[in-house]
Structure formats: C-alpha cells, structure tokens
Amino acid sequence: MFYVHISILPTAPSVILRGRLSEASGQELAGRVMIRLSRSLKVKRVAIVFQPTSTGRSMLWKSHDILINRLKPETKELFSANGSEPGYAVWDETSVDGPHEFPFSFAVPGHLHESARTQYGNIDYELKVIVQSSGFGINNWTQTLPMPVYRLPKEGSSWEFARADSFRMHADWLDAVQLEVLSSSVSVVPDSKMLVRAVIRPLQKEQMLVDVGLRLYEKIKIKSALNRYGDPFETQKIICQSHERTEDPEGDLSVMPLRQESCFDLTLSIPKPFDDIQYDAETCDISIKHELVFTATVLDKNEEPHYLRISSPVAIVLQNTLGPLTLELPDYRNSSMDRLLLSNVDDKSESPPSYSPCILPQYNLSSPNELYTLAL
C-alpha cells in the first residue's frame, strides 16, 4: 500500500507571546518537517503554512472577520522543482535514503489574539504541510498540527508580579459578621486543585451559620459583536463550585451557632482547558476573565436569613510557562498573612471572642432578606 507520512515537529508545542497586545514583540516558531514514502514519488512542491482556523457563529461574524484579518496565512516554501526539468524531482522510498527532512521558521507577530473557544466561536491556529506531486491519482497530501497561542506578562512587569501574589478578601457585614477569605495565589492552573480558607468571625451574639460556598465564574465579553440593544455580547457561567452545610457540633441543630471564629477549608477542582475553561485574555475584540466568589448564609437573632457574598478576580494561567515567580504556587497555610489571621483557629481551647464595640463600615438595610454583595 502506498503512503506519504508527514510529521510536523516544532521546537515548542505552542507559541508564547510576552506582554500585552500593544507591547508584545514577535516570537519565532521553528521546527522541522519529516516526510516518509513507501515508494518513489515525483514531488513538485513542499510548503508549510501557519494560519488561523477560527470559526464564527451568526452573532460573531463581524468579530470573527476582524480576528481572522489579524493574521493572513503565511507560507514557507520548503522544496520546489518548478525551475527544473521536467518540473518535478523523483524521491525514492524512505527505506533507501531515509526520511526527507526540512527545517522551517516563522516570525509570529505579537498582536495575535490568544487561542480561545467560546460559545460565540473559536480562535485557533495551526501548522499545515502540503506536498504536491506529479502524476495520476492523488497529487496533494496534507498534514496539520494545532498550534495554540498564549499570552503571558513580560518578565519583571507589574502584571507578572500581580499574578504571582496571594490574595485576601475581607468584608464586614453590619457590625455583625466579619468574613476573611485567603488563597495561595491569584493565578490558577487548569486541571488542578485550588485551595481556599475562609474565616467567619462573629462580632455580635446570637448569629447562626447555615452554609458556606465557593464558586469560580468565567465571564466572556465579545466587544466587537453587539446585541439588539447595542451592547457587547456577554456571558457568565459557573466553572466549578464547592458547597458545605454546617451543623451544631454540640447539639442537634441543623445550623451552627457562631460562638467563636470558625474556619473552613474548601477545594475547587479546576477543569482542563479549552473545552471546560478558557485562559484569561484581554484584547480590543474579546475579554475573558474569571472571578472567585465566596458565599455564606447567616441567620440573625430573629432567624432571618442573610446571604453574604464577597468576590475577587483570579487569573487562569499556564503553569509550565509562568517562570520562577509562580512556577510553584505558594502554600496558603505558610503565608504570614494566614498565620497572623488564623494563629489560634485550630486551637480548640480558644476562648470565645469578645464583643466589645468597634467602628466598622455601615451598610443600609432595605430588606432583611436582601443579598449583599461585598466585592474586594
């Protein structure tokens, strides 16, 4: 059986652009192409193309065209016999001279949009090799290889330091309950576990805790595609979540009285990219962002429920390309901020906190069942 086997072997599995869209420099995409034949073949031309493979849906055609026009397919000629007689070269089967090998190199511009897959359409890139031959039957053989494009902060930039930092969310609700949420880093790696420690500190007596929860939201905005109201298309979905109901450890109540500071360790299972979660992206055409939201349901002394919510942005990033600052995410249990806040949380002999008056931010109550959003 006759076959033409084409292998595309890039030096890296993806293209990494450093810096924001307006400041990123181009990157080299290099590698080699190997062609194996089961018998001799009259070869006229071998070329490799780096091109976008984006797809759009009805509401994204305008934005899709803009993104496509940012990169015209770029072709590199690897072999051509057009200037020779009879217009082709005879290649022997692989077992005689070994595989035919050709190096290639592309200068990838820094203004490319990162790879993404959304409900409005996909943005992808690929390498494509074309082998053209002379004779009867099939005269074109092709092979493609996906080549995703990612964007990372410039080394030493404020953007890079911000992604390497840990974060702390803090909120005080009506001088009654104080919330503290800690995590190891604002950067999250797909296909991993995200650890979050939440502390609920009562500032008044007779408060009860019903449940706590943690959610990771993904927000996508297509800026160049407008809906019928003239606003950019936006979607928001829950990527993953964790929920825990509480109970009285000293009684039969289905809720936990807040007699002292309480700590909860929650874990989120971050899914794999690209089908379940996207990497963060921000360009003039599309915005992909993520938000971590902690919720708690508290009953006041009149047993009226109040739904507390605090949130903080997080970034979905590549672990193997973050560099030394964030290659190994810090353990949140070892942070000085965590030790200061939770030095006595695990001490079961800790005395209940005092409830001396203190000055805290005030929030106006319009309804006892109102949902309060306290965002960092």
XYZ file of C-alpha atoms in Angstrom:
376
model
C 0.000 0.000 0.000
C 1.375 3.402 -0.973
C 1.509 6.099 1.685
C 3.004 9.543 2.306
C 3.647 10.036 6.017
C 4.212 13.673 7.088
C 5.456 14.596 10.581
C 5.478 18.200 11.862
C 7.976 18.573 14.718
C 8.015 22.107 16.205
C 10.601 23.033 18.843
C 7.761 24.026 21.213
C 4.157 22.781 21.451
C 2.744 26.332 21.476
C 3.547 29.988 20.814
C 4.117 32.118 23.923
C 3.727 35.890 23.488
C 5.177 38.061 26.278
C 3.407 41.295 27.166
C 0.048 42.843 26.459
C -1.349 43.197 22.961
C 0.103 46.684 22.415
C 3.580 45.897 23.739
C 4.324 42.252 22.895
C 7.153 41.534 20.489
C 7.029 38.748 17.917
C 8.178 35.214 18.628
C 9.898 32.644 16.461
C 8.058 29.443 15.616
C 10.611 26.914 14.345
C 10.905 23.194 13.814
C 11.281 20.614 11.086
C 9.141 18.547 8.742
C 9.872 14.883 8.032
C 8.336 13.045 5.065
C 8.388 9.256 4.677
C 7.391 7.415 1.483
C 6.506 3.771 0.915
C 7.701 4.030 -2.724
C 9.194 6.605 -5.074
C 7.203 9.776 -5.777
C 7.511 12.634 -8.294
C 7.454 15.668 -5.996
C 6.788 19.142 -7.404
C 6.482 21.218 -4.243
C 6.531 21.062 -0.430
C 5.264 24.011 1.636
C 4.266 24.728 5.237
C 1.615 27.259 6.284
C 0.950 28.942 9.641
C -2.676 30.055 9.623
C -5.723 30.815 11.801
C -8.508 28.260 11.929
C -11.054 30.382 13.779
C -14.740 29.611 13.415
C -17.624 32.011 13.989
C -21.330 31.813 14.602
C -24.067 34.122 13.394
C -23.662 36.647 16.205
C -19.885 36.701 15.874
C -19.330 37.082 12.143
C -18.154 40.674 12.408
C -15.774 39.951 15.269
C -14.702 36.718 13.601
C -13.690 38.593 10.423
C -11.684 41.115 12.456
C -9.793 38.376 14.248
C -9.111 36.450 11.044
C -7.737 39.544 9.307
C -5.139 39.972 12.014
C -3.164 37.093 10.549
C -3.076 36.220 6.885
C -1.898 32.659 6.238
C 1.887 32.741 5.970
C 3.505 30.204 3.646
C 7.099 28.966 3.615
C 8.389 27.030 0.611
C 10.366 24.002 1.804
C 11.026 22.462 -1.598
C 10.217 23.421 -5.196
C 11.145 21.799 -8.529
C 9.379 24.376 -10.711
C 12.635 25.766 -12.090
C 13.997 22.416 -13.238
C 13.160 19.976 -15.986
C 10.771 18.119 -16.078
C 9.259 20.211 -13.264
C 9.467 17.588 -10.516
C 12.042 15.589 -8.531
C 11.898 11.857 -8.007
C 12.079 10.941 -4.322
C 12.942 7.347 -3.500
C 11.149 5.389 -0.850
C 12.189 6.073 2.724
C 13.982 2.752 3.193
C 16.611 3.784 0.600
C 17.788 7.247 1.715
C 15.858 7.766 4.946
C 13.129 10.371 5.538
C 13.183 13.698 3.725
C 13.696 16.447 6.306
C 13.189 20.215 6.026
C 13.648 22.933 8.681
C 11.170 25.803 8.928
C 10.841 29.074 10.819
C 8.065 31.682 11.164
C 8.114 35.123 12.789
C 4.822 35.160 14.726
C 3.599 38.757 15.293
C 2.954 39.893 18.852
C -0.516 41.312 18.123
C -2.189 37.920 17.634
C -5.201 37.053 19.736
C -4.728 34.193 22.162
C -6.373 30.859 21.423
C -9.881 30.589 22.878
C -13.063 28.577 22.492
C -16.326 30.301 23.341
C -19.992 29.843 22.538
C -19.597 32.700 20.043
C -16.849 30.939 18.116
C -13.296 29.592 18.344
C -9.917 31.203 17.796
C -7.247 28.642 16.912
C -4.064 28.376 14.877
C -2.374 25.519 13.076
C 0.633 24.436 11.013
C -0.234 22.793 7.705
C 2.178 20.948 5.396
C 1.298 20.499 1.718
C 3.069 18.005 -0.577
C 2.276 18.325 -4.287
C 3.276 15.598 -6.735
C 3.074 14.912 -10.451
C 1.176 12.016 -11.993
C -2.251 10.417 -11.999
C -4.482 9.989 -8.957
C -3.976 11.911 -5.719
C -1.462 14.710 -6.225
C -1.824 16.574 -2.918
C -1.055 15.287 0.581
C -1.576 17.441 3.661
C -0.935 17.206 7.389
C -1.987 19.687 10.091
C -0.875 20.290 13.667
C -2.738 22.561 16.140
C -0.505 25.374 17.394
C -2.169 27.272 20.273
C -1.100 30.830 21.068
C -0.834 32.009 24.679
C -0.035 35.396 26.185
C 1.949 35.940 29.385
C 3.202 39.008 31.254
C 6.621 40.401 30.487
C 9.229 39.219 32.980
C 9.604 41.709 35.809
C 6.461 43.661 34.882
C 3.796 44.731 37.365
C 1.393 42.392 35.582
C 3.675 39.429 36.331
C 4.108 40.382 39.991
C 0.344 40.827 40.355
C -0.275 37.317 39.037
C 2.326 35.871 41.418
C 0.800 37.444 44.532
C -1.521 35.768 47.012
C -4.863 37.396 47.710
C -7.082 38.147 50.658
C -10.751 39.050 50.542
C -12.216 40.900 53.507
C -15.701 42.200 54.315
C -17.628 43.332 57.409
C -21.378 42.944 57.391
C -23.453 45.342 59.549
C -21.088 45.143 62.537
C -22.373 41.586 62.954
C -20.146 39.226 60.951
C -16.667 39.584 59.530
C -15.537 37.478 56.547
C -11.934 36.703 55.572
C -11.030 34.555 52.552
C -7.452 33.515 51.718
C -5.944 31.606 48.829
C -2.426 30.837 47.715
C -2.352 32.939 44.551
C -4.454 34.999 42.197
C -3.139 32.681 39.444
C -4.863 29.338 38.948
C -3.641 26.476 36.769
C -6.199 24.397 34.805
C -6.557 20.721 35.690
C -5.515 21.345 39.304
C -6.900 21.880 42.794
C -7.475 25.352 44.210
C -7.331 25.597 47.995
C -9.241 28.339 49.788
C -9.504 29.049 53.517
C -12.500 31.040 54.733
C -12.868 32.530 58.217
C -16.185 33.710 59.655
C -15.807 35.858 62.753
C -18.951 36.891 64.729
C -18.985 40.459 66.052
C -22.382 40.144 67.720
C -24.025 37.372 69.655
C -26.918 35.148 68.545
C -25.741 34.746 64.937
C -26.048 31.328 63.253
C -24.347 29.963 60.133
C -26.364 27.833 57.680
C -23.860 27.092 54.914
C -20.804 28.309 53.024
C -19.985 28.008 49.346
C -17.297 28.732 46.783
C -17.746 29.308 43.052
C -15.473 30.094 40.123
C -17.141 32.144 37.383
C -15.974 32.678 33.814
C -17.043 35.924 32.138
C -16.711 36.367 28.373
C -17.386 39.624 26.534
C -17.272 39.993 22.737
C -16.639 43.714 22.312
C -16.967 43.911 18.540
C -20.240 41.936 18.314
C -23.309 43.820 19.524
C -26.751 42.604 20.535
C -30.008 44.269 19.504
C -29.598 46.851 22.284
C -26.170 47.913 21.022
C -24.290 46.307 23.915
C -21.420 43.819 23.572
C -22.393 40.174 23.903
C -21.632 38.889 27.394
C -21.956 35.508 29.062
C -21.243 34.273 32.551
C -21.141 30.689 33.709
C -20.078 28.701 36.762
C -16.970 26.662 36.006
C -16.826 24.768 39.300
C -18.167 25.098 42.824
C -17.944 23.718 46.341
C -20.675 23.854 48.993
C -20.738 22.885 52.657
C -23.661 22.902 55.082
C -22.982 23.471 58.741
C -24.369 21.936 61.912
C -24.061 22.485 65.629
C -21.170 20.334 66.905
C -22.606 20.498 70.442
C -26.293 19.919 69.756
C -28.956 18.744 67.336
C -29.377 21.993 65.408
C -29.074 21.935 61.622
C -27.236 25.245 61.764
C -24.040 26.227 63.579
C -24.196 28.929 66.253
C -21.404 31.452 65.741
C -19.933 31.396 69.235
C -16.366 31.985 68.079
C -14.238 32.392 64.999
C -14.849 29.494 62.571
C -12.582 28.291 59.777
C -13.484 26.347 56.626
C -11.086 24.796 54.107
C -12.697 24.492 50.668
C -11.309 22.963 47.469
C -12.203 23.660 43.843
C -11.341 21.190 41.080
C -10.285 23.351 38.137
C -11.130 21.606 34.811
C -8.929 21.199 31.765
C -8.688 23.824 29.013
C -10.068 24.614 26.422
C -13.404 22.817 26.377
C -14.317 23.459 30.027
C -12.370 26.616 30.889
C -10.504 29.318 28.968
C -7.276 31.115 29.752
C -7.581 34.775 30.681
C -7.481 37.099 27.659
C -7.954 40.835 27.150
C -7.844 42.446 23.684
C -9.828 45.063 21.786
C -12.121 42.299 20.488
C -12.669 39.848 23.325
C -12.361 39.734 27.105
C -12.158 36.513 29.136
C -11.990 36.936 32.906
C -12.575 34.802 35.989
C -13.937 35.598 39.418
C -13.807 33.674 42.683
C -16.944 34.125 44.805
C -17.403 33.080 48.435
C -20.927 32.957 49.887
C -22.310 32.394 53.375
C -25.872 32.197 54.691
C -26.265 33.705 58.183
C -29.340 33.801 60.431
C -29.646 36.831 62.699
C -31.130 36.770 66.189
C -34.619 36.959 64.651
C -33.779 33.907 62.486
C -33.982 35.999 59.322
C -31.592 34.728 56.602
C -28.960 36.979 55.079
C -26.900 35.955 52.071
C -23.371 37.281 52.264
C -21.115 37.375 49.189
C -17.565 38.541 48.555
C -15.559 38.127 45.372
C -12.110 38.601 43.890
C -10.694 38.285 40.349
C -8.400 35.344 39.615
C -6.372 34.504 36.503
C -6.323 31.182 34.669
C -2.718 30.742 33.507
C -0.198 28.226 32.165
C 1.897 26.597 34.870
C 4.789 25.405 32.719
C 5.467 28.888 31.347
C 4.997 31.135 34.367
C 8.684 31.417 35.236
C 10.342 31.230 38.661
C 7.971 33.612 40.411
C 4.876 31.436 40.032
C 6.113 28.084 38.769
C 5.353 26.590 42.187
C 2.343 28.243 43.728
C 2.892 29.052 47.424
C 1.089 27.063 50.091
C -1.515 29.360 51.585
C -1.049 27.766 55.010
C 2.508 29.081 55.073
C 1.773 32.725 54.311
C 2.489 35.262 57.033
C -0.938 36.792 56.472
C -2.547 33.418 57.121
C -0.538 32.797 60.290
C -1.442 36.223 61.615
C -5.126 35.754 60.932
C -5.525 32.115 61.908
C -2.888 31.565 64.560
C -5.465 30.269 67.040
C -8.197 28.928 64.770
C -7.182 25.301 65.199
C -6.816 25.679 68.966
C -9.959 24.049 70.373
C -9.341 25.618 73.790
C -9.612 29.131 72.410
C -11.971 31.308 74.409
C -14.915 32.909 72.629
C -14.137 36.311 71.099
C -15.112 39.435 72.949
C -17.879 41.582 71.565
C -16.638 44.997 72.553
C -17.927 47.826 70.354
C -15.769 48.705 67.373
C -16.082 51.042 64.400
C -16.806 49.191 61.164
C -18.286 50.227 57.775
C -22.048 50.623 57.821
C -24.440 49.162 55.223
C -28.047 50.324 54.886
C -30.717 47.659 55.198
C -33.555 47.896 52.700
C -34.827 44.371 53.378
C -33.744 41.698 55.884
C -33.602 39.176 53.038
C -31.566 41.353 50.691
C -28.494 39.894 49.039
C -25.445 41.920 49.952
C -22.504 41.887 47.567
C -19.262 42.974 49.188
C -16.629 42.868 46.472
C -12.960 43.421 47.029
